Short mmCIF file of C-alpha atoms and ligand atoms in Angstrom, two decimals:
data_model
loop_
_atom_site.label_atom_id
_atom_site.label_comp_id
_atom_site.label_asym_id
_atom_site.label_seq_id
_atom_site.Cartn_x
_atom_site.Cartn_y
_atom_site.Cartn_z
CA VAL A 1 -45.10 24.83 -64.50
CA SER A 2 -47.26 27.49 -65.63
CA SER A 3 -48.57 29.49 -62.43
CA VAL A 4 -48.38 32.98 -61.19
CA TYR A 5 -45.85 31.85 -58.94
CA ALA A 6 -42.43 30.65 -60.59
CA ALA A 7 -40.41 27.71 -59.52
CA PRO A 8 -37.86 28.09 -56.81
CA GLY A 9 -34.65 29.44 -58.50
CA GLU A 10 -36.40 30.63 -61.54
CA ARG A 11 -36.75 34.39 -62.56
CA GLY A 12 -39.82 36.03 -60.85
CA SER A 13 -39.92 33.10 -57.90
CA VAL A 14 -40.97 34.88 -54.65
CA ALA A 15 -39.93 31.67 -52.83
CA GLU A 16 -36.08 32.54 -52.79
CA TYR A 17 -34.88 29.12 -51.70
CA ARG A 18 -31.27 28.55 -51.54
CA SER A 19 -29.92 25.44 -53.50
CA ARG A 20 -28.44 24.01 -50.18
CA TYR A 21 -29.47 24.30 -46.59
CA GLY A 22 -27.28 22.86 -43.49
CA HIS A 23 -28.52 23.15 -39.91
CA TYR A 24 -29.38 26.34 -38.13
CA ILE A 25 -27.25 26.06 -34.87
CA GLY A 26 -26.37 28.74 -32.34
CA GLY A 27 -27.36 31.21 -34.77
CA GLN A 28 -25.64 30.35 -37.75
CA TRP A 29 -25.95 28.07 -40.67
CA ALA A 30 -23.80 24.95 -39.80
CA GLU A 31 -22.60 22.24 -42.24
CA PRO A 32 -23.62 18.85 -40.85
CA ILE A 33 -20.80 17.27 -39.01
CA LYS A 34 -20.62 14.19 -41.36
CA GLY A 35 -20.89 16.56 -44.42
CA GLN A 36 -24.00 14.42 -45.87
CA TYR A 37 -26.67 16.13 -47.42
CA PHE A 38 -30.09 14.80 -48.85
CA GLU A 39 -32.30 15.72 -51.91
CA ASN A 40 -35.60 17.84 -50.92
CA ILE A 41 -38.42 17.01 -53.49
CA THR A 42 -41.44 19.13 -54.33
CA PRO A 43 -44.60 17.20 -54.50
CA VAL A 44 -45.75 19.77 -57.15
CA THR A 45 -43.49 18.39 -59.73
CA GLY A 46 -41.88 15.44 -58.09
CA LYS A 47 -38.60 16.91 -58.86
CA PRO A 48 -35.77 17.93 -56.33
CA PHE A 49 -35.49 21.79 -55.84
CA CYS A 50 -32.83 21.65 -53.12
CA GLU A 51 -30.27 19.95 -50.47
CA VAL A 52 -30.89 19.62 -47.07
CA GLY A 53 -28.23 18.63 -44.17
CA ARG A 54 -28.63 14.88 -42.96
CA GLY A 55 -28.05 15.48 -39.55
CA THR A 56 -26.58 12.97 -36.93
CA SER A 57 -26.40 12.43 -33.24
CA GLU A 58 -23.06 14.48 -33.49
CA ASP A 59 -25.34 17.50 -34.75
CA ILE A 60 -27.87 17.04 -32.09
CA ASP A 61 -25.10 17.01 -29.45
CA ARG A 62 -23.80 20.27 -30.39
CA ALA A 63 -27.20 21.79 -30.81
CA VAL A 64 -28.22 20.88 -27.29
CA ASP A 65 -25.08 22.15 -26.16
CA VAL A 66 -25.18 25.42 -27.82
CA ALA A 67 -28.83 25.63 -26.62
CA TRP A 68 -27.93 25.25 -23.09
CA LYS A 69 -25.28 28.03 -23.19
CA ALA A 70 -28.02 30.33 -24.66
CA PHE A 71 -30.52 29.24 -22.12
CA GLN A 72 -28.25 31.06 -19.11
CA SER A 73 -29.27 34.46 -20.59
CA PHE A 74 -32.50 33.53 -22.40
CA LYS A 75 -33.89 32.43 -18.65
CA LYS A 76 -33.28 35.85 -17.37
CA THR A 77 -35.21 37.71 -20.27
CA THR A 78 -38.48 39.49 -19.04
CA PRO A 79 -42.01 38.30 -20.11
CA ALA A 80 -42.20 41.51 -21.91
CA GLU A 81 -38.65 40.98 -23.80
CA ARG A 82 -39.82 37.58 -24.91
CA ALA A 83 -43.62 38.92 -25.63
CA LEU A 84 -41.97 41.46 -27.88
CA MET A 85 -39.44 38.76 -29.68
CA LEU A 86 -42.70 36.67 -30.54
CA SER A 87 -44.60 39.68 -31.70
CA ARG A 88 -41.52 40.67 -34.05
CA ILE A 89 -41.61 37.48 -35.52
CA ALA A 90 -45.37 37.63 -36.44
CA ASP A 91 -44.77 41.03 -37.86
CA ARG A 92 -41.76 39.77 -39.93
CA MET A 93 -43.91 36.92 -41.28
CA GLU A 94 -46.89 39.00 -41.87
CA GLN A 95 -44.74 41.30 -43.78
CA ASN A 96 -43.24 38.28 -46.17
CA LEU A 97 -46.87 36.40 -45.84
CA GLU A 98 -46.83 35.74 -49.73
CA LYS A 99 -43.24 34.71 -49.73
CA ILE A 100 -43.61 32.08 -47.00
CA ALA A 101 -47.01 30.79 -48.06
CA VAL A 102 -45.47 30.11 -51.62
CA ALA A 103 -42.31 28.53 -49.96
CA GLU A 104 -44.60 26.34 -47.97
CA THR A 105 -46.78 25.32 -51.25
CA TRP A 106 -43.83 24.35 -52.99
CA GLU A 107 -42.40 22.21 -50.13
CA ASN A 108 -45.57 20.62 -49.13
CA GLY A 109 -47.72 20.40 -52.42
CA LYS A 110 -50.91 22.10 -50.60
CA PRO A 111 -52.77 24.81 -52.37
CA VAL A 112 -51.50 28.34 -52.29
CA ARG A 113 -54.90 29.37 -51.47
CA GLU A 114 -54.72 27.55 -48.30
CA THR A 115 -51.06 28.78 -47.34
CA LEU A 116 -52.09 32.52 -48.13
CA ALA A 117 -55.24 32.21 -46.03
CA ALA A 118 -54.90 29.78 -43.40
CA ASP A 119 -51.66 28.08 -42.60
CA ILE A 120 -49.33 31.08 -42.24
CA PRO A 121 -51.77 33.48 -41.18
CA LEU A 122 -52.60 30.97 -38.39
CA ALA A 123 -48.94 30.65 -37.57
CA ILE A 124 -48.73 34.34 -37.25
CA ASP A 125 -51.56 34.39 -34.84
CA HIS A 126 -49.98 31.80 -32.94
CA PHE A 127 -46.85 33.94 -32.09
CA ARG A 128 -49.36 36.88 -31.22
CA TYR A 129 -51.37 34.85 -28.99
CA PHE A 130 -48.68 33.55 -27.16
CA ALA A 131 -46.97 37.05 -26.73
CA GLY A 132 -50.10 38.06 -25.27
CA VAL A 133 -51.00 35.35 -22.95
CA LEU A 134 -47.53 35.23 -21.27
CA ARG A 135 -47.68 38.78 -20.36
CA ALA A 136 -51.10 37.59 -18.60
CA GLN A 137 -49.60 34.90 -16.65
CA GLU A 138 -49.36 35.15 -12.75
CA GLY A 139 -47.90 32.97 -10.38
CA SER A 140 -49.94 32.36 -6.98
CA LEU A 141 -49.43 32.39 -3.25
CA SER A 142 -50.62 30.18 -0.59
CA GLN A 143 -50.81 31.79 3.13
CA ILE A 144 -49.49 28.99 5.17
CA ASP A 145 -49.76 30.76 8.33
CA GLU A 146 -49.65 34.24 9.78
CA ASP A 147 -45.70 34.52 9.08
CA THR A 148 -45.25 31.74 6.47
CA VAL A 149 -46.00 31.90 2.62
CA ALA A 150 -45.92 29.37 0.00
CA TYR A 151 -45.09 31.40 -3.48
CA HIS A 152 -45.53 29.46 -6.80
CA PHE A 153 -43.48 30.68 -9.37
CA HIS A 154 -43.12 29.43 -13.25
CA GLU A 155 -39.94 28.57 -14.46
CA PRO A 156 -38.91 27.33 -17.67
CA LEU A 157 -37.83 23.65 -18.29
CA GLY A 158 -34.44 24.46 -20.10
CA VAL A 159 -33.51 22.76 -23.19
CA VAL A 160 -36.28 21.06 -24.95
CA GLY A 161 -36.74 19.03 -27.88
CA GLN A 162 -39.24 19.10 -30.64
CA ILE A 163 -40.03 16.84 -33.68
CA ILE A 164 -42.45 17.44 -36.11
CA PRO A 165 -44.30 16.26 -39.16
CA TRP A 166 -44.61 17.21 -42.62
CA ASN A 167 -48.33 18.02 -43.20
CA PHE A 168 -48.21 21.69 -42.05
CA PRO A 169 -44.55 22.07 -41.72
CA ILE A 170 -44.72 25.92 -40.82
CA LEU A 171 -47.63 25.83 -38.55
CA MET A 172 -46.63 22.50 -36.82
CA ALA A 173 -43.15 24.14 -36.23
CA THR A 174 -44.92 27.14 -34.69
CA TRP A 175 -47.41 25.35 -32.47
CA LYS A 176 -44.31 23.88 -30.83
CA LEU A 177 -41.91 26.90 -31.03
CA ALA A 178 -44.25 29.87 -29.83
CA PRO A 179 -45.24 28.30 -26.37
CA ALA A 180 -41.73 26.85 -25.68
CA LEU A 181 -40.14 30.20 -26.17
CA ALA A 182 -42.67 32.31 -24.40
CA ALA A 183 -42.36 29.89 -21.35
CA GLY A 184 -38.50 30.72 -21.45
CA ASN A 185 -37.07 27.45 -22.89
CA CYS A 186 -34.50 27.19 -25.80
CA VAL A 187 -35.31 24.51 -28.54
CA VAL A 188 -33.73 22.03 -30.83
CA LEU A 189 -36.40 21.15 -33.28
CA LYS A 190 -36.17 18.58 -35.83
CA PRO A 191 -38.42 18.95 -39.18
CA ALA A 192 -39.97 16.07 -40.93
CA GLU A 193 -37.35 15.01 -43.56
CA GLN A 194 -40.15 15.15 -46.30
CA THR A 195 -40.44 19.02 -45.65
CA PRO A 196 -37.74 20.75 -44.08
CA ALA A 197 -36.92 23.63 -46.49
CA SER A 198 -39.74 26.07 -45.67
CA ILE A 199 -38.79 25.92 -42.07
CA LEU A 200 -35.39 26.86 -42.95
CA PHE A 201 -36.55 29.46 -45.45
CA LEU A 202 -38.47 30.99 -42.45
CA MET A 203 -35.58 30.84 -40.27
CA GLU A 204 -33.53 33.03 -42.82
CA LEU A 205 -36.36 35.63 -42.50
CA ILE A 206 -36.57 35.85 -38.88
CA GLU A 207 -32.99 34.78 -37.46
CA ASP A 208 -31.96 38.46 -36.68
CA LEU A 209 -35.18 38.45 -34.00
CA ILE A 210 -34.00 35.65 -31.91
CA PRO A 211 -30.93 35.56 -29.70
CA ALA A 212 -28.31 33.19 -30.83
CA GLY A 213 -29.03 29.30 -29.77
CA VAL A 214 -32.61 29.84 -28.50
CA ILE A 215 -33.79 28.07 -31.63
CA ASN A 216 -31.83 25.58 -33.32
CA ILE A 217 -32.82 23.39 -36.25
CA VAL A 218 -31.13 19.88 -37.20
CA ASN A 219 -32.59 18.43 -40.04
CA GLY A 220 -32.44 15.00 -40.98
CA PHE A 221 -34.34 11.43 -40.56
CA GLY A 222 -36.07 10.02 -37.78
CA ILE A 223 -33.72 7.38 -36.68
CA GLU A 224 -30.51 9.22 -37.59
CA ALA A 225 -31.65 12.59 -36.00
CA GLY A 226 -34.90 12.30 -34.26
CA ALA A 227 -34.07 9.15 -32.22
CA PRO A 228 -30.88 10.93 -30.77
CA LEU A 229 -32.70 14.01 -30.19
CA ALA A 230 -35.55 12.26 -28.04
CA GLN A 231 -33.05 10.20 -26.12
CA HIS A 232 -30.62 13.12 -25.18
CA LYS A 233 -29.74 13.45 -21.69
CA GLY A 234 -29.63 17.00 -22.06
CA ILE A 235 -33.11 17.62 -22.97
CA ARG A 236 -36.03 18.49 -20.13
CA LYS A 237 -38.95 17.50 -22.59
CA VAL A 238 -39.84 16.27 -25.93
CA ALA A 239 -42.63 17.30 -27.68
CA PHE A 240 -43.63 15.20 -30.78
CA THR A 241 -46.31 15.27 -33.45
CA GLY A 242 -46.41 12.38 -35.65
CA GLU A 243 -47.85 8.94 -36.31
CA THR A 244 -49.04 6.84 -33.07
CA THR A 245 -46.40 4.07 -33.83
CA THR A 246 -43.58 6.80 -33.46
CA GLY A 247 -45.42 8.16 -30.70
CA ARG A 248 -44.98 4.95 -28.62
CA LEU A 249 -40.92 4.89 -29.28
CA ILE A 250 -40.70 8.38 -28.13
CA MET A 251 -42.19 7.72 -24.94
CA GLN A 252 -39.85 4.91 -24.50
CA TYR A 253 -36.82 7.10 -25.38
CA ALA A 254 -38.19 9.81 -22.67
CA SER A 255 -38.48 7.40 -20.00
CA GLN A 256 -34.85 6.63 -20.08
CA ASN A 257 -34.14 10.23 -19.04
CA LEU A 258 -37.47 10.59 -17.06
CA ILE A 259 -38.57 13.72 -18.92
CA PRO A 260 -41.99 14.81 -19.62
CA VAL A 261 -43.64 14.25 -23.24
CA THR A 262 -46.40 15.68 -25.07
CA LEU A 263 -47.67 13.49 -28.01
CA GLU A 264 -49.81 14.67 -30.92
CA LEU A 265 -50.50 11.60 -32.59
CA GLY A 266 -53.14 9.95 -35.38
CA GLY A 267 -56.74 10.04 -35.69
CA LYS A 268 -59.92 8.48 -37.67
CA SER A 269 -62.19 11.49 -36.89
CA ALA A 270 -65.87 10.81 -37.20
CA ASN A 271 -68.04 13.39 -38.82
CA VAL A 272 -71.43 12.78 -37.82
CA PHE A 273 -74.70 14.00 -39.49
CA PHE A 274 -78.13 13.58 -37.77
CA GLU A 275 -81.21 13.48 -39.75
CA ASP A 276 -82.43 17.07 -38.78
CA VAL A 277 -79.38 18.44 -40.90
CA ALA A 278 -81.54 17.80 -43.96
CA ARG A 279 -84.95 19.21 -42.58
CA GLN A 280 -84.46 21.89 -45.04
CA ARG A 281 -82.69 20.66 -47.95
CA HIS A 282 -80.88 23.69 -49.60
CA ASP A 283 -80.84 26.41 -46.90
CA ASP A 284 -77.74 27.95 -45.67
CA TYR A 285 -77.38 25.46 -42.91
CA TYR A 286 -77.36 22.31 -44.90
CA GLU A 287 -75.00 23.87 -47.41
CA LYS A 288 -72.78 24.65 -44.56
CA ALA A 289 -73.23 20.86 -43.54
CA LEU A 290 -72.34 19.59 -47.11
CA GLU A 291 -69.10 21.68 -47.17
CA GLY A 292 -68.34 19.96 -43.94
CA PHE A 293 -68.76 16.62 -45.50
CA THR A 294 -66.08 17.66 -48.14
CA PHE A 295 -63.62 18.77 -45.44
CA PHE A 296 -62.00 15.22 -45.68
CA ALA A 297 -60.35 16.64 -48.90
CA LEU A 298 -58.93 19.62 -47.09
CA ASN A 299 -55.11 19.83 -47.04
CA GLN A 300 -55.22 16.70 -49.25
CA GLY A 301 -56.66 14.79 -46.51
CA GLU A 302 -53.37 15.14 -44.69
CA VAL A 303 -54.50 16.40 -41.54
CA CYS A 304 -54.58 14.35 -38.33
CA THR A 305 -58.09 15.32 -37.51
CA CYS A 306 -59.11 14.79 -41.19
CA PRO A 307 -62.97 13.71 -40.86
CA SER A 308 -62.42 10.41 -42.56
CA ARG A 309 -65.30 8.60 -41.37
CA ALA A 310 -68.90 10.16 -42.29
CA LEU A 311 -71.73 8.94 -40.07
CA ILE A 312 -75.20 9.79 -41.86
CA GLN A 313 -78.40 8.91 -40.28
CA ARG A 314 -80.21 6.26 -42.43
CA SER A 315 -83.25 8.41 -42.81
CA ILE A 316 -81.36 11.23 -44.69
CA TYR A 317 -78.62 8.92 -45.81
CA ASP A 318 -79.32 8.63 -49.50
CA GLU A 319 -80.05 12.40 -50.39
CA PHE A 320 -77.57 13.83 -48.06
CA LEU A 321 -74.76 11.35 -49.69
CA GLY A 322 -76.28 12.43 -52.92
CA ASP A 323 -75.47 15.86 -52.40
CA GLY A 324 -72.30 15.04 -50.70
CA LEU A 325 -71.05 13.53 -53.62
CA GLU A 326 -72.11 16.39 -56.05
CA ARG A 327 -70.30 18.73 -53.99
CA VAL A 328 -67.17 16.52 -53.88
CA GLY A 329 -67.33 16.59 -57.81
CA LYS A 330 -66.71 20.37 -57.60
CA ILE A 331 -63.46 20.37 -55.65
CA VAL A 332 -61.11 22.04 -58.16
CA GLN A 333 -57.82 20.00 -58.17
CA GLY A 334 -54.83 21.34 -60.12
CA ASN A 335 -51.52 23.24 -59.78
CA PRO A 336 -51.15 24.12 -56.23
CA LEU A 337 -49.53 27.43 -57.20
CA ASP A 338 -52.91 28.50 -58.79
CA PRO A 339 -54.93 30.41 -56.51
CA ALA A 340 -58.14 28.81 -57.58
CA THR A 341 -56.87 25.32 -56.69
CA MET A 342 -58.79 23.51 -53.83
CA ILE A 343 -56.86 20.34 -53.71
CA GLY A 344 -52.95 19.93 -54.51
CA ALA A 345 -50.52 17.37 -54.38
CA GLN A 346 -49.77 14.70 -51.52
CA ALA A 347 -46.76 15.49 -49.58
CA SER A 348 -44.39 12.80 -50.91
CA ASN A 349 -44.27 9.80 -53.19
CA ASP A 350 -44.26 7.18 -49.95
CA GLN A 351 -47.51 9.08 -48.96
CA LEU A 352 -49.01 8.95 -52.45
CA GLU A 353 -48.27 5.18 -52.48
CA LYS A 354 -49.85 4.42 -49.07
CA ILE A 355 -53.12 6.17 -50.00
CA LEU A 356 -53.33 4.39 -53.55
CA SER A 357 -52.57 0.94 -51.46
CA TYR A 358 -55.43 1.82 -48.91
CA ILE A 359 -57.86 2.49 -52.03
CA GLN A 360 -56.87 -0.90 -52.93
CA ILE A 361 -57.52 -2.05 -49.35
CA GLY A 362 -60.82 -0.45 -49.42
CA LYS A 363 -61.73 -2.12 -52.83
CA ASP A 364 -60.42 -5.60 -51.69
CA GLY A 365 -62.27 -5.45 -48.47
CA GLY A 366 -65.50 -4.81 -49.90
CA ALA A 367 -66.36 -1.15 -49.79
CA LYS A 368 -68.20 0.47 -52.56
CA LEU A 369 -65.98 3.10 -54.32
CA LEU A 370 -68.35 6.02 -55.14
CA ALA A 371 -65.92 8.77 -56.25
CA GLY A 372 -62.33 9.13 -57.17
CA GLY A 373 -60.15 6.52 -56.45
CA GLU A 374 -57.13 6.85 -58.56
CA ARG A 375 -54.08 8.99 -59.27
CA VAL A 376 -54.34 12.03 -61.02
CA ASP A 377 -52.00 13.12 -63.79
CA LEU A 378 -52.21 17.03 -64.41
CA GLY A 379 -50.05 16.77 -67.34
CA GLY A 380 -47.04 18.88 -68.37
CA ASP A 381 -44.61 19.33 -65.68
CA LEU A 382 -47.35 18.25 -63.01
CA SER A 383 -47.44 14.86 -64.35
CA GLY A 384 -44.59 13.95 -62.03
CA GLY A 385 -46.49 15.37 -59.09
CA TYR A 386 -48.36 13.26 -56.21
CA TYR A 387 -52.02 13.90 -57.01
CA VAL A 388 -54.87 11.92 -55.86
CA ALA A 389 -58.62 12.41 -56.87
CA PRO A 390 -61.08 13.00 -53.69
CA THR A 391 -62.14 9.64 -52.98
CA VAL A 392 -65.33 8.28 -51.35
CA PHE A 393 -66.25 4.64 -50.31
CA GLU A 394 -69.20 3.35 -48.62
CA GLY A 395 -68.80 0.73 -46.10
CA THR A 396 -69.14 -0.51 -42.53
CA ASN A 397 -66.86 0.59 -39.71
CA ASP A 398 -65.20 -2.85 -38.90
CA MET A 399 -63.26 -2.46 -42.57
CA ARG A 400 -59.67 -1.55 -42.48
CA ILE A 401 -60.40 1.87 -44.33
CA PHE A 402 -62.68 3.01 -41.35
CA GLN A 403 -60.10 1.82 -38.61
CA GLU A 404 -56.54 2.78 -39.96
CA GLU A 405 -55.45 6.35 -40.65
CA ILE A 406 -55.00 6.78 -44.37
CA PHE A 407 -53.97 10.30 -44.07
CA GLY A 408 -55.02 11.21 -47.83
CA PRO A 409 -58.31 12.61 -49.37
CA VAL A 410 -60.27 9.47 -48.80
CA VAL A 411 -63.62 9.29 -46.83
CA SER A 412 -65.30 6.18 -45.48
CA VAL A 413 -69.07 6.72 -45.30
CA THR A 414 -71.61 4.54 -43.46
CA SER A 415 -75.13 4.96 -41.87
CA PHE A 416 -76.50 4.82 -38.20
CA ASP A 417 -79.98 4.47 -36.85
CA GLY A 418 -79.92 6.88 -33.80
CA PHE A 419 -78.37 8.59 -31.38
CA ASP A 420 -76.90 5.51 -29.28
CA ASP A 421 -75.88 4.01 -32.72
CA ALA A 422 -74.14 7.12 -33.93
CA ILE A 423 -72.06 7.35 -30.65
CA HIS A 424 -71.13 3.59 -30.36
CA ILE A 425 -69.73 3.71 -34.02
CA ALA A 426 -67.88 7.09 -33.67
CA ASN A 427 -66.07 5.76 -30.57
CA ASP A 428 -65.38 2.43 -32.21
CA THR A 429 -61.71 3.39 -32.95
CA LEU A 430 -58.44 3.36 -30.82
CA TYR A 431 -58.24 7.00 -31.94
CA GLY A 432 -59.80 9.92 -30.16
CA LEU A 433 -58.42 13.13 -31.79
CA GLY A 434 -61.08 14.97 -33.21
CA ALA A 435 -64.91 14.63 -34.39
CA GLY A 436 -67.75 16.80 -36.10
CA VAL A 437 -71.18 16.84 -34.74
CA TRP A 438 -74.09 18.39 -37.35
CA SER A 439 -77.38 18.79 -35.80
CA ARG A 440 -79.71 21.74 -35.89
CA SER A 441 -80.77 20.77 -32.37
CA GLY A 442 -78.44 22.33 -29.82
CA ASP A 443 -79.44 19.65 -27.50
CA THR A 444 -78.82 16.76 -29.69
CA ALA A 445 -75.12 18.46 -30.57
CA TYR A 446 -74.31 18.89 -26.98
CA ARG A 447 -74.98 15.48 -25.85
CA ALA A 448 -73.16 13.97 -28.99
CA GLY A 449 -70.25 16.49 -28.27
CA ARG A 450 -70.06 15.17 -24.78
CA ALA A 451 -70.39 11.60 -25.52
CA ILE A 452 -67.73 11.16 -28.15
CA GLU A 453 -64.38 10.34 -26.96
CA ALA A 454 -62.24 12.95 -28.62
CA GLY A 455 -60.13 15.89 -27.51
CA ARG A 456 -61.79 18.28 -30.32
CA VAL A 457 -65.45 17.94 -31.39
CA TRP A 458 -66.45 20.56 -33.90
CA THR A 459 -70.03 21.43 -33.70
CA ASN A 460 -71.73 22.76 -36.77
CA THR A 461 -68.17 23.40 -38.01
CA TYR A 462 -65.03 21.79 -38.73
CA HIS A 463 -61.25 22.34 -39.28
CA GLN A 464 -61.02 25.60 -37.38
CA TYR A 465 -57.71 25.89 -35.35
CA PRO A 466 -57.71 29.06 -33.52
CA ALA A 467 -54.78 29.45 -31.11
CA HIS A 468 -56.96 29.78 -28.17
CA ALA A 469 -58.66 26.64 -28.21
CA ALA A 470 -57.17 23.67 -26.52
CA PHE A 471 -56.19 21.10 -29.03
CA GLY A 472 -55.15 17.35 -28.32
CA GLY A 473 -55.93 13.70 -28.25
CA TYR A 474 -57.87 11.20 -26.13
CA LYS A 475 -57.04 7.49 -26.46
CA GLN A 476 -54.13 6.82 -28.54
CA SER A 477 -54.18 9.97 -30.28
CA GLY A 478 -52.05 11.36 -27.83
CA ILE A 479 -51.00 12.99 -24.44
CA GLY A 480 -51.04 16.52 -23.28
CA ARG A 481 -52.38 19.66 -25.44
CA GLU A 482 -51.49 22.35 -27.82
CA ASN A 483 -52.61 25.75 -28.18
CA HIS A 484 -54.54 27.58 -25.61
CA LEU A 485 -52.50 29.27 -22.63
CA LYS A 486 -52.77 25.65 -20.88
CA MET A 487 -49.90 25.16 -23.36
CA LEU A 488 -47.52 27.13 -21.22
CA ASP A 489 -47.93 24.47 -18.40
CA HIS A 490 -46.28 21.81 -20.64
CA TYR A 491 -43.27 24.00 -20.99
CA GLN A 492 -42.81 25.31 -17.52
CA GLN A 493 -42.15 23.84 -13.80
CA THR A 494 -43.28 24.98 -10.80
CA LYS A 495 -41.02 26.52 -8.21
CA ASN A 496 -42.22 26.67 -4.67
CA LEU A 497 -40.24 29.07 -2.30
CA LEU A 498 -42.00 28.39 1.08
CA VAL A 499 -40.80 31.38 3.26
CA SER A 500 -40.94 31.92 6.89
CA TYR A 501 -41.02 35.64 7.91
CA ALA A 502 -41.50 34.78 11.63
CA GLU A 503 -38.53 36.52 13.70
CA GLY A 504 -38.85 33.77 16.33
CA PRO A 505 -37.98 30.07 16.51
CA MET A 506 -39.50 27.81 14.28
P1 NAD B 1 -43.99 10.15 -38.33
O1 NAD B 1 -44.14 9.58 -37.04
O2 NAD B 1 -43.57 9.15 -39.41
O3 NAD B 1 -42.66 11.36 -38.45
C1 NAD B 1 -43.01 12.29 -37.85
C2 NAD B 1 -41.51 13.02 -37.28
O4 NAD B 1 -40.99 12.02 -36.32
C3 NAD B 1 -40.61 13.24 -38.36
O5 NAD B 1 -39.92 14.43 -38.00
C4 NAD B 1 -39.67 12.01 -38.55
O6 NAD B 1 -38.26 12.17 -38.92
C5 NAD B 1 -39.53 11.72 -36.74
N1 NAD B 1 -39.33 10.31 -36.47
C6 NAD B 1 -39.64 9.33 -37.22
N2 NAD B 1 -39.23 8.05 -36.62
C7 NAD B 1 -38.60 8.58 -35.35
C8 NAD B 1 -37.84 7.85 -34.15
N3 NAD B 1 -37.80 6.71 -34.27
N4 NAD B 1 -37.47 8.81 -33.23
C9 NAD B 1 -37.45 10.03 -33.36
N5 NAD B 1 -38.09 10.72 -34.44
C10 NAD B 1 -38.60 9.93 -35.29
O7 NAD B 1 -45.04 10.96 -38.80
P2 NAD B 1 -45.45 11.55 -40.39
O8 NAD B 1 -45.83 10.56 -41.10
O9 NAD B 1 -44.34 12.76 -40.34
O10 NAD B 1 -46.82 12.51 -39.88
C11 NAD B 1 -48.08 11.97 -40.17
C12 NAD B 1 -48.64 11.71 -38.73
O11 NAD B 1 -48.61 12.59 -37.91
C13 NAD B 1 -50.12 11.17 -38.93
O12 NAD B 1 -50.29 10.01 -37.98
C14 NAD B 1 -50.77 12.32 -38.09
O13 NAD B 1 -51.91 11.93 -37.83
C15 NAD B 1 -49.64 12.85 -37.36
N6 NAD B 1 -50.07 14.11 -37.10
C16 NAD B 1 -50.83 14.56 -35.84
C17 NAD B 1 -51.08 15.70 -35.42
C18 NAD B 1 -51.72 15.97 -34.01
O14 NAD B 1 -51.75 17.26 -33.75
N7 NAD B 1 -52.42 15.15 -33.31
C19 NAD B 1 -50.84 16.79 -36.32
C20 NAD B 1 -50.31 16.45 -37.65
C21 NAD B 1 -50.15 15.10 -37.54
#
């Protein structure tokens, strides 16, 4: 692959991947107990680049056991000690930014300009944010009577299980790990089987900063390793990010042990453009709105909040869509390792096929294809990679491509007549993760933002993920929140000490 970044294993590669990874348990690299491995493929070329341990319930048992042993001392660490650990992880990641970013690009297929500028810097900031908020967290005290006091302490849960998807391997791992560790828990994390290697690469870089057994990574498939983790009697919470259908299963598993769950699931986010967006056609605001329209292709559309439905007010429909299509035509697709590339490869062959099948469903269902709609062959070594052209359909909200999550660079566009119609269409979905509202009127934007049933409504912006803004789903997009200091509550329980200081009888 011709690029400034050589392939893993080649001379000059900055992503110094090993050819084989086991699990990371108890501060050591561990062979899977059953001795099995699976091939890990890079979507950049469609070729394998390393092998990864295929975990089973035996590996999960071992990791949970080791994590509990580590918890006996980790729970005694002070907030300052844990904050320092998180800050050191952030610093180490920053010192190795390019290596980690390139490793993530090889693993997932996303453009290196994104991993360098967004994925890894956001992960670094996440560790820093939780290092900070942890120090600022305080308990509370209720005065019951003159001599009686109720103290409320935050205590960690113990060992928690975390299961993550493949679309932002390192960032999703960080969203889970940073708050869990800040709160004083030990973790068993299972990466997605499509993208385990960059997380393992990161673990190699930071392992000396973490006490043995505090973070344990068990690789493998959902049924073989994920289900035994989510059902394990030894975990006190399960945190999951993935598909809504899998989320339902995770809740069932957790109910067997009556443990809390947080679920970050799918979405079908509406990006709503009100007519005043086009009041001045080519000023900076208008250009920003057009960019917002093209964000369905960011990260190849493999974002749970992908603005996969665009709702454009009828009075500006033709001109705005025309300008939007022109912008879509300027999205540079190419080798993800080339810093000029804006859209790279889909994360796996399965995902590629799923997207292509939805493009067919769109055509068969009567939607009009306005752009893209096909696999792209980039030639040479990249011919085997999983590339799909940014795709724009026009149709109506009852079509399957408007209702079902495609998780690819595909936007389904429709028009609306007025405010109420816009809100009705935006909310006509079983999901409620994200939305975008575009209007020059603060009043319209505010009212739309409040009326849309979604956990995150971007207003005159999209796809920003700062660590200190709460993120999570309404409806079937999930339970609980990630990011923000609220997250500590999901990883802690309240200890109430009710103390009498009275010297006399009760
Ligand atoms: P997925 O549900 O197939 O897999 C997610 C993880 O769950 C993987 O690690 C997988 O191995 C594991 N898993 C699968 N079946 C399991 C089972 N029965 N028991 C336990 N674990 C199991 O999802 P995916 O295809 O990897 O990810 C894409 C989905 O993730 C999309 O729906 C997307 O919207 C969602 N997502 C949501 C957010 C969010 O924050 N809401 C963020 C990213 C992705």
